[in-house]
Coordinates of C-alpha atoms in Angstrom, one line a residue:
Chain E
M63 CA 10.9 200.4 -33.2
L64 CA 8.9 199.9 -30.1
G65 CA 6.7 202.7 -31.3
E66 CA 6.1 200.8 -34.5
R67 CA 5.2 197.7 -32.4
A68 CA 2.8 199.7 -30.4
K69 CA 0.9 200.6 -33.6
L70 CA 0.4 196.9 -34.2
N71 CA -0.4 196.0 -30.5
P72 CA -1.8 198.9 -28.4
E73 CA -0.9 196.9 -25.2
R74 CA 2.7 197.8 -26.0
R75 CA 2.1 201.6 -25.9
R76 CA 3.2 202.1 -22.3
L77 CA 6.5 200.3 -22.9
A78 CA 7.1 202.3 -26.1
E79 CA 6.4 205.5 -24.2
R80 CA 8.8 204.6 -21.5
A81 CA 11.5 203.8 -24.1
A82 CA 10.9 207.1 -25.9
R83 CA 11.1 209.0 -22.6
T84 CA 14.3 207.3 -21.7
A85 CA 15.7 208.1 -25.2
R86 CA 14.7 211.7 -24.7
L87 CA 16.4 211.9 -21.3
V88 CA 19.6 210.3 -22.6
A89 CA 19.8 212.5 -25.7
E90 CA 19.2 215.6 -23.5
R91 CA 21.9 214.5 -21.1
N92 CA 24.4 213.8 -23.8
R93 CA 23.8 217.1 -25.6
R94 CA 24.2 219.0 -22.3
A95 CA 27.4 217.1 -21.6
M96 CA 28.8 218.0 -25.0
A97 CA 27.8 221.7 -24.5
L98 CA 29.6 221.7 -21.1
D99 CA 32.8 220.0 -22.4
D100 CA 35.7 221.8 -20.7
G101 CA 38.3 220.5 -23.0
S102 CA 40.1 218.6 -20.3
V103 CA 40.0 215.3 -22.1
A104 CA 41.7 216.8 -25.2
E105 CA 44.2 218.5 -23.0
R106 CA 45.1 215.3 -21.2
V107 CA 45.5 213.4 -24.4
A108 CA 47.8 216.2 -25.8
Q109 CA 49.8 216.0 -22.6
W110 CA 50.2 212.2 -22.9
R111 CA 51.1 212.5 -26.5
S112 CA 53.9 215.0 -25.6
E113 CA 55.2 212.6 -23.0
R114 CA 55.5 209.7 -25.5
P115 CA 59.1 208.8 -26.1
Chain D
M213 CA 7.7 184.5 -19.2
S214 CA 7.7 180.7 -19.0
A215 CA 10.9 178.8 -18.2
T216 CA 9.7 175.6 -19.9
N217 CA 10.0 176.8 -23.5
F218 CA 12.3 179.7 -24.4
F219 CA 10.3 180.4 -27.6
S220 CA 6.6 179.9 -26.9
G221 CA 7.1 180.9 -23.3
N222 CA 8.5 184.3 -24.3
P223 CA 5.6 186.5 -25.4
D224 CA 7.9 189.3 -26.7
L225 CA 9.9 187.0 -28.9
V226 CA 6.7 185.3 -30.1
E227 CA 5.3 188.7 -30.9
V228 CA 8.4 189.6 -32.9
F229 CA 8.1 186.4 -34.8
D230 CA 4.4 186.5 -35.4
R231 CA 3.7 190.2 -35.9
V232 CA 6.9 192.1 -36.6
I233 CA 9.2 190.3 -39.0
P234 CA 8.2 190.9 -42.6
W235 CA 8.4 187.2 -43.5
P236 CA 7.4 187.5 -47.2
A237 CA 10.4 189.7 -47.8
V238 CA 12.7 187.3 -45.9
V239 CA 11.4 184.2 -47.5
R240 CA 11.6 185.6 -51.0
A241 CA 15.2 186.8 -50.3
V242 CA 16.3 183.5 -48.8
E243 CA 14.2 180.8 -50.6
G244 CA 13.4 182.6 -53.9
V245 CA 10.3 184.2 -55.2
D246 CA 8.4 181.0 -55.8
A247 CA 8.7 179.8 -52.2
N248 CA 5.5 179.1 -50.2
V249 CA 5.7 181.8 -47.5
D250 CA 3.2 180.3 -45.1
E251 CA 4.6 176.8 -45.2
T252 CA 8.2 178.0 -44.9
V253 CA 7.5 180.3 -41.9
S254 CA 5.5 177.6 -40.2
T255 CA 8.4 175.2 -40.5
W256 CA 10.8 177.9 -39.1
R257 CA 8.4 178.5 -36.2
E258 CA 8.2 174.8 -35.4
V259 CA 12.0 174.6 -35.4
L260 CA 12.1 177.5 -32.8
D261 CA 9.5 175.9 -30.7
V262 CA 11.2 172.5 -30.6
A263 CA 14.6 174.1 -29.9
G264 CA 13.1 176.5 -27.3
R265 CA 11.8 173.5 -25.4
Y266 CA 15.1 171.6 -25.6
M267 CA 17.1 174.6 -24.5
A268 CA 14.8 175.4 -21.5
S269 CA 14.4 171.8 -20.3
E270 CA 17.9 170.4 -21.0
I271 CA 20.5 173.1 -21.6
A272 CA 19.5 175.7 -19.0
P273 CA 19.5 173.2 -16.1
R274 CA 23.1 172.2 -17.0
A275 CA 24.4 175.8 -17.2
A276 CA 25.6 176.0 -13.6
E277 CA 27.5 172.8 -14.0
V278 CA 29.1 173.9 -17.3
D279 CA 30.2 177.1 -15.5
E280 CA 31.5 175.3 -12.4
I281 CA 33.5 172.7 -14.1
G282 CA 34.9 175.2 -16.7
V283 CA 37.4 174.2 -19.4
I284 CA 39.1 170.8 -19.0
R285 CA 42.9 171.1 -19.2
E286 CA 44.8 167.8 -18.9
N287 CA 48.0 166.3 -20.3
G288 CA 48.6 169.4 -22.3
T289 CA 45.2 169.3 -24.1
V290 CA 42.2 171.6 -23.8
R291 CA 38.7 170.4 -24.2
M292 CA 35.1 171.2 -23.3
N293 CA 33.5 169.6 -20.2
E294 CA 31.0 166.8 -20.4
P295 CA 27.7 168.7 -19.8
M296 CA 28.7 171.2 -22.5
T297 CA 29.4 168.3 -24.9
E298 CA 26.0 166.9 -24.0
N299 CA 24.4 170.3 -24.8
L300 CA 26.0 170.4 -28.2
R301 CA 25.3 166.8 -28.9
G302 CA 21.6 167.4 -28.3
L303 CA 21.6 170.4 -30.6
A304 CA 23.3 168.4 -33.3
E305 CA 20.7 165.6 -32.9
L306 CA 18.0 168.2 -33.5
G307 CA 19.8 169.1 -36.8
L308 CA 20.8 172.5 -35.5
A309 CA 24.6 172.2 -35.3
S310 CA 25.1 174.8 -38.1
P311 CA 21.6 176.1 -38.7
S312 CA 22.5 178.3 -41.7
V313 CA 24.1 175.6 -43.8
P314 CA 21.8 175.0 -46.8
A315 CA 19.8 171.7 -47.1
E316 CA 21.9 170.6 -50.1
F317 CA 24.9 170.2 -47.6
G318 CA 22.8 168.6 -44.9
G319 CA 21.9 171.7 -42.9
A320 CA 18.7 173.3 -41.8
G321 CA 19.1 176.2 -44.2
L322 CA 17.7 178.8 -41.8
P323 CA 17.9 182.5 -42.6
F324 CA 20.0 184.8 -40.4
T325 CA 17.0 186.1 -38.5
V326 CA 15.9 182.6 -37.4
T327 CA 19.4 181.6 -36.6
M328 CA 19.6 184.7 -34.4
M329 CA 16.4 183.7 -32.6
L330 CA 18.0 180.3 -31.9
A331 CA 21.1 182.1 -30.7
E332 CA 19.1 184.3 -28.3
M333 CA 17.4 181.3 -26.7
L334 CA 20.6 179.4 -26.4
A335 CA 22.4 182.4 -24.9
R336 CA 19.5 182.6 -22.4
A337 CA 20.0 178.9 -21.5
D338 CA 23.8 179.1 -21.3
L339 CA 26.1 181.6 -22.9
S340 CA 29.1 179.3 -22.9
T341 CA 27.3 176.7 -24.9
Q342 CA 26.0 179.4 -27.3
V343 CA 29.6 180.7 -27.9
Q344 CA 30.8 177.1 -28.7
H345 CA 27.8 176.6 -31.0
G346 CA 28.0 179.9 -32.8
I347 CA 31.7 180.3 -33.2
G348 CA 32.6 176.6 -33.3
W349 CA 30.0 175.5 -35.8
N350 CA 28.0 178.2 -37.4
S351 CA 30.6 180.9 -38.1
P352 CA 33.1 178.6 -39.9
A353 CA 30.3 177.2 -41.9
A354 CA 29.0 180.6 -42.9
L355 CA 32.4 181.7 -44.1
I356 CA 33.1 178.6 -46.0
L357 CA 29.6 178.7 -47.6
R358 CA 30.2 182.3 -48.7
F359 CA 33.9 182.2 -49.8
G360 CA 34.8 178.5 -50.1
T361 CA 35.6 176.6 -53.3
E362 CA 33.3 173.7 -54.3
Q363 CA 35.8 171.3 -52.8
Q364 CA 36.0 173.2 -49.5
K365 CA 32.2 173.3 -49.3
A366 CA 31.9 169.6 -50.0
R367 CA 34.6 168.8 -47.5
Y368 CA 33.6 170.9 -44.5
L369 CA 29.9 171.9 -44.7
P370 CA 28.2 168.5 -44.4
I371 CA 30.3 167.6 -41.4
L372 CA 29.8 171.0 -39.8
A373 CA 26.1 170.7 -40.4
K374 CA 26.1 167.4 -38.4
G375 CA 28.3 168.7 -35.7
G376 CA 31.0 166.2 -36.5
L377 CA 33.8 168.7 -36.4
M378 CA 34.3 172.0 -34.5
G379 CA 36.1 175.0 -35.9
A380 CA 36.9 178.6 -35.0
V381 CA 37.7 181.9 -36.6
A382 CA 41.1 183.4 -35.6
M383 CA 41.6 187.1 -36.1
T384 CA 43.0 188.5 -32.9
E385 CA 46.7 188.5 -32.1
P386 CA 48.5 189.6 -28.9
Q387 CA 49.3 193.0 -30.5
A388 CA 46.2 193.2 -32.8
G389 CA 42.9 193.4 -31.2
S390 CA 40.6 196.1 -32.4
D391 CA 43.5 197.2 -34.6
V392 CA 43.1 194.4 -37.2
G393 CA 45.4 196.2 -39.7
N394 CA 48.3 195.3 -37.3
V395 CA 47.9 191.5 -37.9
S396 CA 51.4 190.0 -38.3
T397 CA 50.6 186.3 -38.8
T398 CA 51.9 185.5 -42.3
A399 CA 50.8 183.1 -45.0
T400 CA 53.4 182.1 -47.6
P401 CA 52.5 180.2 -50.8
A402 CA 54.1 176.7 -50.9
G403 CA 52.7 175.4 -54.2
D404 CA 49.8 173.1 -55.0
D405 CA 47.2 175.5 -53.4
C406 CA 49.0 175.1 -50.1
W407 CA 50.0 178.0 -47.9
L408 CA 52.2 178.0 -44.8
L409 CA 51.1 180.0 -41.8
K410 CA 53.4 181.5 -39.2
G411 CA 52.4 183.5 -36.1
R412 CA 50.3 183.5 -33.0
K413 CA 46.6 184.1 -32.4
Q414 CA 45.0 185.0 -29.1
F415 CA 41.6 185.0 -27.4
I416 CA 40.2 182.6 -29.9
S417 CA 36.7 181.4 -28.9
A418 CA 36.2 177.7 -29.4
G419 CA 39.9 177.5 -30.4
Q420 CA 40.2 173.9 -29.0
G421 CA 38.5 172.5 -32.1
D422 CA 39.5 170.5 -35.2
M423 CA 40.1 173.3 -37.6
V424 CA 40.4 177.1 -37.8
I425 CA 39.9 179.9 -40.2
V426 CA 42.9 182.2 -39.9
L427 CA 43.3 185.9 -41.0
A428 CA 46.9 186.3 -42.1
R429 CA 49.1 188.7 -44.1
C430 CA 49.6 187.0 -47.5
V431 CA 51.0 189.8 -49.6
A432 CA 54.6 190.5 -48.7
G433 CA 55.3 194.1 -47.8
S434 CA 51.6 194.9 -47.4
T435 CA 50.5 197.0 -44.4
G436 CA 47.2 197.8 -42.6
L437 CA 44.1 196.2 -44.0
D438 CA 45.5 195.5 -47.4
G439 CA 47.2 192.2 -48.3
L440 CA 45.3 190.1 -45.8
G441 CA 43.7 186.7 -46.6
M442 CA 41.7 184.0 -45.0
F443 CA 43.0 180.5 -44.7
I444 CA 41.6 177.2 -43.5
A445 CA 44.0 175.1 -41.4
D446 CA 43.1 171.6 -40.1
R447 CA 44.5 170.7 -36.7
E448 CA 45.1 167.0 -37.5
G449 CA 48.7 165.9 -37.0
D450 CA 49.6 168.8 -34.8
N451 CA 49.4 171.1 -37.8
Y452 CA 49.0 173.9 -35.3
V453 CA 49.2 174.0 -31.5
V454 CA 46.5 175.0 -29.0
E455 CA 49.0 176.5 -26.5
R456 CA 46.6 177.2 -23.7
A457 CA 43.1 178.1 -22.7
E458 CA 42.8 181.3 -20.7
H459 CA 41.6 181.2 -17.1
K460 CA 38.7 183.6 -16.9
F461 CA 35.6 184.5 -14.9
V462 CA 33.2 184.9 -17.8
I463 CA 31.8 182.1 -20.1
R464 CA 33.9 179.7 -18.1
G465 CA 32.8 176.6 -20.0
S466 CA 34.0 178.0 -23.4
P467 CA 37.7 177.5 -24.1
T468 CA 39.3 180.9 -25.1
C469 CA 42.5 179.7 -26.7
A470 CA 46.0 180.9 -27.7
L471 CA 47.0 179.2 -31.0
V472 CA 50.5 178.9 -32.4
F473 CA 51.2 178.4 -36.1
E474 CA 54.7 177.3 -37.1
G475 CA 54.7 176.3 -40.8
T476 CA 51.1 175.3 -40.5
R477 CA 49.7 174.0 -43.8
A478 CA 46.5 175.8 -45.0
T479 CA 44.4 176.4 -48.0
A480 CA 43.2 179.8 -49.1
L481 CA 39.5 180.7 -48.3
G482 CA 38.4 183.2 -50.9
K483 CA 40.8 185.4 -52.7
P484 CA 44.2 186.0 -51.0
G485 CA 44.5 189.8 -50.5
D486 CA 40.7 190.3 -50.1
G487 CA 40.7 189.0 -46.5
W488 CA 39.7 192.2 -44.9
K489 CA 36.7 192.8 -47.2
Q490 CA 35.7 189.2 -46.8
I491 CA 36.0 189.0 -43.0
L492 CA 34.1 192.2 -42.7
T493 CA 30.9 190.4 -43.6
F494 CA 31.7 187.9 -40.8
M495 CA 32.4 190.8 -38.4
N496 CA 29.0 192.5 -39.1
E497 CA 27.2 189.2 -38.5
S498 CA 29.1 188.3 -35.4
R499 CA 28.6 191.8 -33.9
L500 CA 24.9 191.3 -34.4
G501 CA 25.3 187.9 -32.9
V502 CA 27.0 189.3 -29.8
G503 CA 24.2 191.8 -29.5
I504 CA 21.8 188.9 -29.6
Q505 CA 23.8 187.1 -26.9
G506 CA 23.3 190.2 -24.7
I507 CA 19.5 189.9 -25.2
G508 CA 19.6 186.2 -24.3
V509 CA 21.5 186.8 -21.0
A510 CA 19.4 189.8 -20.2
T511 CA 16.2 187.8 -20.8
A512 CA 17.5 185.1 -18.4
A513 CA 18.2 187.8 -15.8
L514 CA 14.9 189.5 -16.2
A515 CA 13.0 186.2 -15.9
K516 CA 14.8 185.2 -12.7
A517 CA 14.4 188.7 -11.2
S518 CA 10.7 188.8 -12.0
E519 CA 10.2 185.4 -10.5
Y520 CA 12.1 186.3 -7.4
A521 CA 10.4 189.6 -6.9
A522 CA 7.0 188.0 -7.2
T523 CA 7.7 185.5 -4.4
R524 CA 10.1 187.3 -2.1
V525 CA 7.9 189.0 0.6
Q526 CA 9.3 191.9 2.6
M527 CA 7.3 194.3 4.8
G528 CA 4.2 192.3 4.1
K529 CA 4.1 192.3 0.3
P530 CA 6.1 190.8 -2.6
I531 CA 9.0 193.1 -3.3
R532 CA 7.8 193.8 -6.9
E533 CA 5.0 195.8 -5.3
H534 CA 7.6 198.1 -3.8
P535 CA 7.8 201.0 -6.2
M536 CA 11.6 201.1 -6.5
I537 CA 11.7 197.4 -7.4
A538 CA 8.8 197.8 -9.8
E539 CA 10.7 200.7 -11.5
M540 CA 13.8 198.5 -11.9
L541 CA 11.7 195.6 -13.4
L542 CA 10.0 198.0 -15.8
D543 CA 13.3 199.5 -16.8
M544 CA 14.7 196.0 -17.4
E545 CA 11.7 195.0 -19.5
T546 CA 11.9 198.1 -21.6
T547 CA 15.6 197.6 -22.2
V548 CA 15.2 194.0 -23.3
A549 CA 12.1 194.7 -25.5
G550 CA 13.9 197.7 -27.1
A551 CA 17.1 195.7 -27.7
R552 CA 15.1 192.8 -29.2
A553 CA 13.2 195.2 -31.5
L554 CA 16.4 196.8 -32.7
A555 CA 18.3 193.5 -33.1
Y556 CA 15.7 191.7 -35.2
Q557 CA 15.2 194.7 -37.4
A558 CA 18.9 194.5 -38.2
A559 CA 18.7 190.8 -38.7
V560 CA 16.0 191.1 -41.3
L561 CA 18.1 193.8 -43.1
Q562 CA 21.0 191.4 -43.0
D563 CA 19.0 188.6 -44.6
R564 CA 17.7 191.0 -47.3
A565 CA 21.3 192.3 -47.9
I566 CA 23.1 188.9 -47.9
F567 CA 20.5 186.7 -49.6
G568 CA 18.6 189.3 -51.7
G569 CA 21.4 191.6 -52.6
D570 CA 19.4 194.6 -51.4
Q571 CA 21.8 197.6 -51.2
A572 CA 19.4 199.9 -49.3
A573 CA 19.1 197.1 -46.7
A574 CA 22.8 196.7 -46.6
R575 CA 23.3 200.4 -45.8
D576 CA 20.6 200.3 -43.1
A577 CA 22.2 197.1 -41.6
R578 CA 25.5 198.9 -41.5
E579 CA 23.9 201.8 -39.6
L580 CA 22.2 199.5 -37.1
T581 CA 25.0 197.0 -36.5
P582 CA 27.2 199.0 -34.1
L583 CA 24.0 200.3 -32.4
V584 CA 22.8 196.7 -31.8
K585 CA 26.2 195.6 -30.5
W586 CA 26.4 198.7 -28.2
Y587 CA 22.9 198.9 -26.9
C588 CA 22.2 195.1 -26.5
T589 CA 25.4 194.4 -24.7
E590 CA 25.6 197.5 -22.5
G591 CA 21.9 197.0 -21.8
A592 CA 22.6 193.4 -20.8
V593 CA 25.2 194.4 -18.2
R594 CA 22.8 196.9 -16.8
V595 CA 19.8 194.5 -16.7
C596 CA 22.0 191.8 -15.0
R597 CA 23.2 194.3 -12.5
L598 CA 19.6 195.2 -11.7
A599 CA 18.6 191.6 -11.4
L600 CA 21.4 191.0 -9.0
Q601 CA 20.3 194.0 -6.9
I602 CA 16.7 192.8 -6.9
H603 CA 18.0 189.5 -5.4
G604 CA 19.6 191.3 -2.6
G605 CA 22.1 189.1 -0.6
Y606 CA 21.0 186.0 -2.5
G607 CA 22.2 187.5 -5.7
V608 CA 25.8 186.9 -4.8
V609 CA 25.2 183.3 -3.7
D610 CA 26.4 180.8 -6.3
E611 CA 23.2 178.7 -6.2
Y612 CA 21.3 181.6 -7.6
D613 CA 21.9 182.0 -11.3
V614 CA 22.0 185.8 -11.5
G615 CA 25.6 186.0 -10.4
R616 CA 26.6 183.9 -13.4
Y617 CA 24.5 186.0 -15.7
M618 CA 26.2 189.1 -14.4
R619 CA 29.7 187.6 -15.0
D620 CA 28.8 186.3 -18.4
S621 CA 27.2 189.6 -19.5
L622 CA 30.5 191.4 -18.9
I623 CA 32.2 189.8 -21.9
T624 CA 29.5 190.9 -24.4
P625 CA 30.5 194.7 -24.5
I626 CA 34.1 193.6 -25.0
Y627 CA 34.6 190.9 -27.6
E628 CA 33.9 191.4 -31.4
G629 CA 34.7 195.1 -31.0
T630 CA 34.3 196.9 -27.7
S631 CA 31.5 199.4 -27.0
Q632 CA 34.0 202.2 -27.6
I633 CA 34.8 200.8 -31.1
Q634 CA 31.1 200.5 -31.9
S635 CA 30.6 204.2 -30.8
L636 CA 33.4 205.2 -33.1
M637 CA 32.0 203.2 -36.1
A638 CA 28.5 204.7 -35.5
V639 CA 29.7 208.2 -35.2
K640 CA 32.1 207.9 -38.2
D641 CA 29.3 206.7 -40.5
L642 CA 26.8 209.3 -39.2
M643 CA 29.3 212.1 -39.7
K644 CA 30.1 210.9 -43.2
W645 CA 26.4 210.8 -44.2
T646 CA 25.8 214.2 -42.5
M647 CA 28.6 215.8 -44.4
Q648 CA 27.5 214.3 -47.7
R649 CA 24.0 215.6 -47.2
P650 CA 24.2 218.6 -44.8
S651 CA 20.7 219.6 -45.8
S652 CA 19.4 216.7 -43.8
L653 CA 20.3 218.7 -40.7
V654 CA 17.4 221.0 -41.3
R655 CA 15.0 218.0 -41.4
G656 CA 15.1 214.8 -39.4
G657 CA 18.9 214.1 -39.7
P658 CA 20.9 211.8 -42.0
S659 CA 19.5 208.6 -40.6
R660 CA 16.7 207.4 -42.9
L661 CA 15.5 205.1 -40.1
L662 CA 15.3 207.9 -37.6
A663 CA 14.0 210.6 -39.9
S664 CA 11.1 208.5 -41.3
A665 CA 9.6 207.5 -38.0
S666 CA 6.7 209.3 -36.4
F667 CA 4.3 208.4 -33.6
A668 CA 1.2 209.9 -32.0
G669 CA 0.8 210.8 -28.4
R670 CA 3.3 211.4 -25.6
G671 CA 5.7 208.7 -26.8
G672 CA 5.8 210.4 -30.2
A673 CA 6.5 213.8 -28.6
D674 CA 9.4 212.3 -26.6
F675 CA 10.7 210.5 -29.7
A676 CA 10.6 213.7 -31.7
A677 CA 12.4 215.6 -28.9
A678 CA 15.1 212.9 -28.7
R679 CA 15.7 213.0 -32.4
G680 CA 15.8 216.8 -32.3
Q681 CA 18.5 216.6 -29.6
I682 CA 20.6 214.2 -31.8
V683 CA 20.2 216.4 -34.9
G684 CA 21.1 219.4 -32.8
M685 CA 24.3 217.6 -31.6
L686 CA 25.2 216.8 -35.2
R687 CA 24.6 220.5 -36.2
S688 CA 27.0 221.6 -33.4
V689 CA 29.7 219.2 -34.5
V690 CA 29.4 219.9 -38.2
G691 CA 29.2 223.7 -37.4
G692 CA 32.5 223.4 -35.4
L693 CA 34.2 221.5 -38.2
V694 CA 33.1 224.0 -40.8
R695 CA 34.4 226.9 -38.6
R696 CA 37.7 225.2 -38.2
R697 CA 38.3 223.8 -41.7
G698 CA 36.0 225.9 -43.9
V699 CA 33.0 225.0 -46.0
G700 CA 35.2 222.8 -48.2
I701 CA 34.9 220.1 -45.6
L702 CA 31.4 219.4 -46.9
T703 CA 32.6 218.3 -50.3
S704 CA 32.8 214.6 -50.9
R705 CA 36.6 214.5 -51.0
A706 CA 37.1 216.4 -47.8
C707 CA 34.3 214.3 -46.3
S708 CA 36.0 211.0 -47.0
A709 CA 39.3 212.3 -45.7
S710 CA 37.6 213.5 -42.5
A711 CA 35.8 210.2 -42.1
R712 CA 39.2 208.4 -42.4
S713 CA 40.8 210.6 -39.8

């Protein structure tokens, strides 16, 4: 959406580029985190479920 | 960014108003096809300008006092403090008590988008006051306008529009927060359109007021989200009890109340049994509203941090000229501008969906709502944290406002559905749409808004890469589901079952 704004007002381009770069870094980090998931959360949830009275 | 007018002194907000909002579509949806677009938009702009000046010059200077005094508790009663009452009185005198109430009931008749701009400026001035204004006046009015009988509208809307009465919306119970289907307050028919309420409500913003709209179970034996209804209860004559106001370190001026109903007389609002469907419309709007609150607080924090960093000199230069501080300020500015762009896109969609009955807009609004709530409120906490850090030791001193912004920001990712609930909602919808149209995964993904955008230059390349990562993640998740459950998961029946689970 900041990209759309930058089309209307070129002064906004730097801000839009910064936002896009941040989005790219966050998306890359999240995808990497998903790929490296070691299953420990699911294991811990299963353990707590089994302990439930 | 000027501190003398929160509208005209905020170039980003002005740019959104003047150049981004597709006003002809909003005016046509709200006022009808024959409305004069230029004249209507000019009036709305004037309202924002006058309100922005009042909020900057009158409400913001009282915010520290509102916070310091907090909620008044005396002789078993709960009430707002005097500076807060003064803030609200001023807004009512401007004709902005319940801005969305139509002119025929004495209100300003503003669209959701403009009401949200007012909310942003008010949250920047003082979040406690904004909560009282939004939940105490505007939300009950919006629900009664949408679902009330002619008698209910005639009885409540004119007085809510004038600010002569304050209400609240009570959903949460001690055992039913995000789990709305666990609501146990009951409504039993007692003849002559009267219902009797029994139960307890908790964490009710602006609950100290004169009336409350209550979500209660009205179909005996019903469970979950079925069999709920909305009911209006007046407080007059101790019809219900404001048991207490919580002691809290956020939005200290706004009473967050526990309410007790013991045979409380009430009237049905809308169709008993359809309560969940009805209140969902309120929840979508209030979630956008909380996102907007985050933008308001973050804007306040950014303005203070920018001002401080320009005047605080260390090692021979203003601290904003130190690259790490400059990086923080730029990050804050980007977050606020991004949040504002996202939120007002959703607000326009909401106007087109609610007033214009536009189904495509409703679907897009549904997609954006949890993202707005998540991004704007989590972003607010981060921006306030950075503002505090930029202030160094002064940041934790009470006479500097950033400490209050930090505290107040912390409530925004919690109420009206936590960030975790927003994530679940967003992922659930995204998965449902992906599985209904798996072919979208070889293009730009199931989100029309994401898939249709493209930009030139470095920003465009980063945007495309980010979208590629998101679509890649969806491919992995859907691939995993298909491997575990078979291709049948992609049929519509399996898809709805999966989306429910």
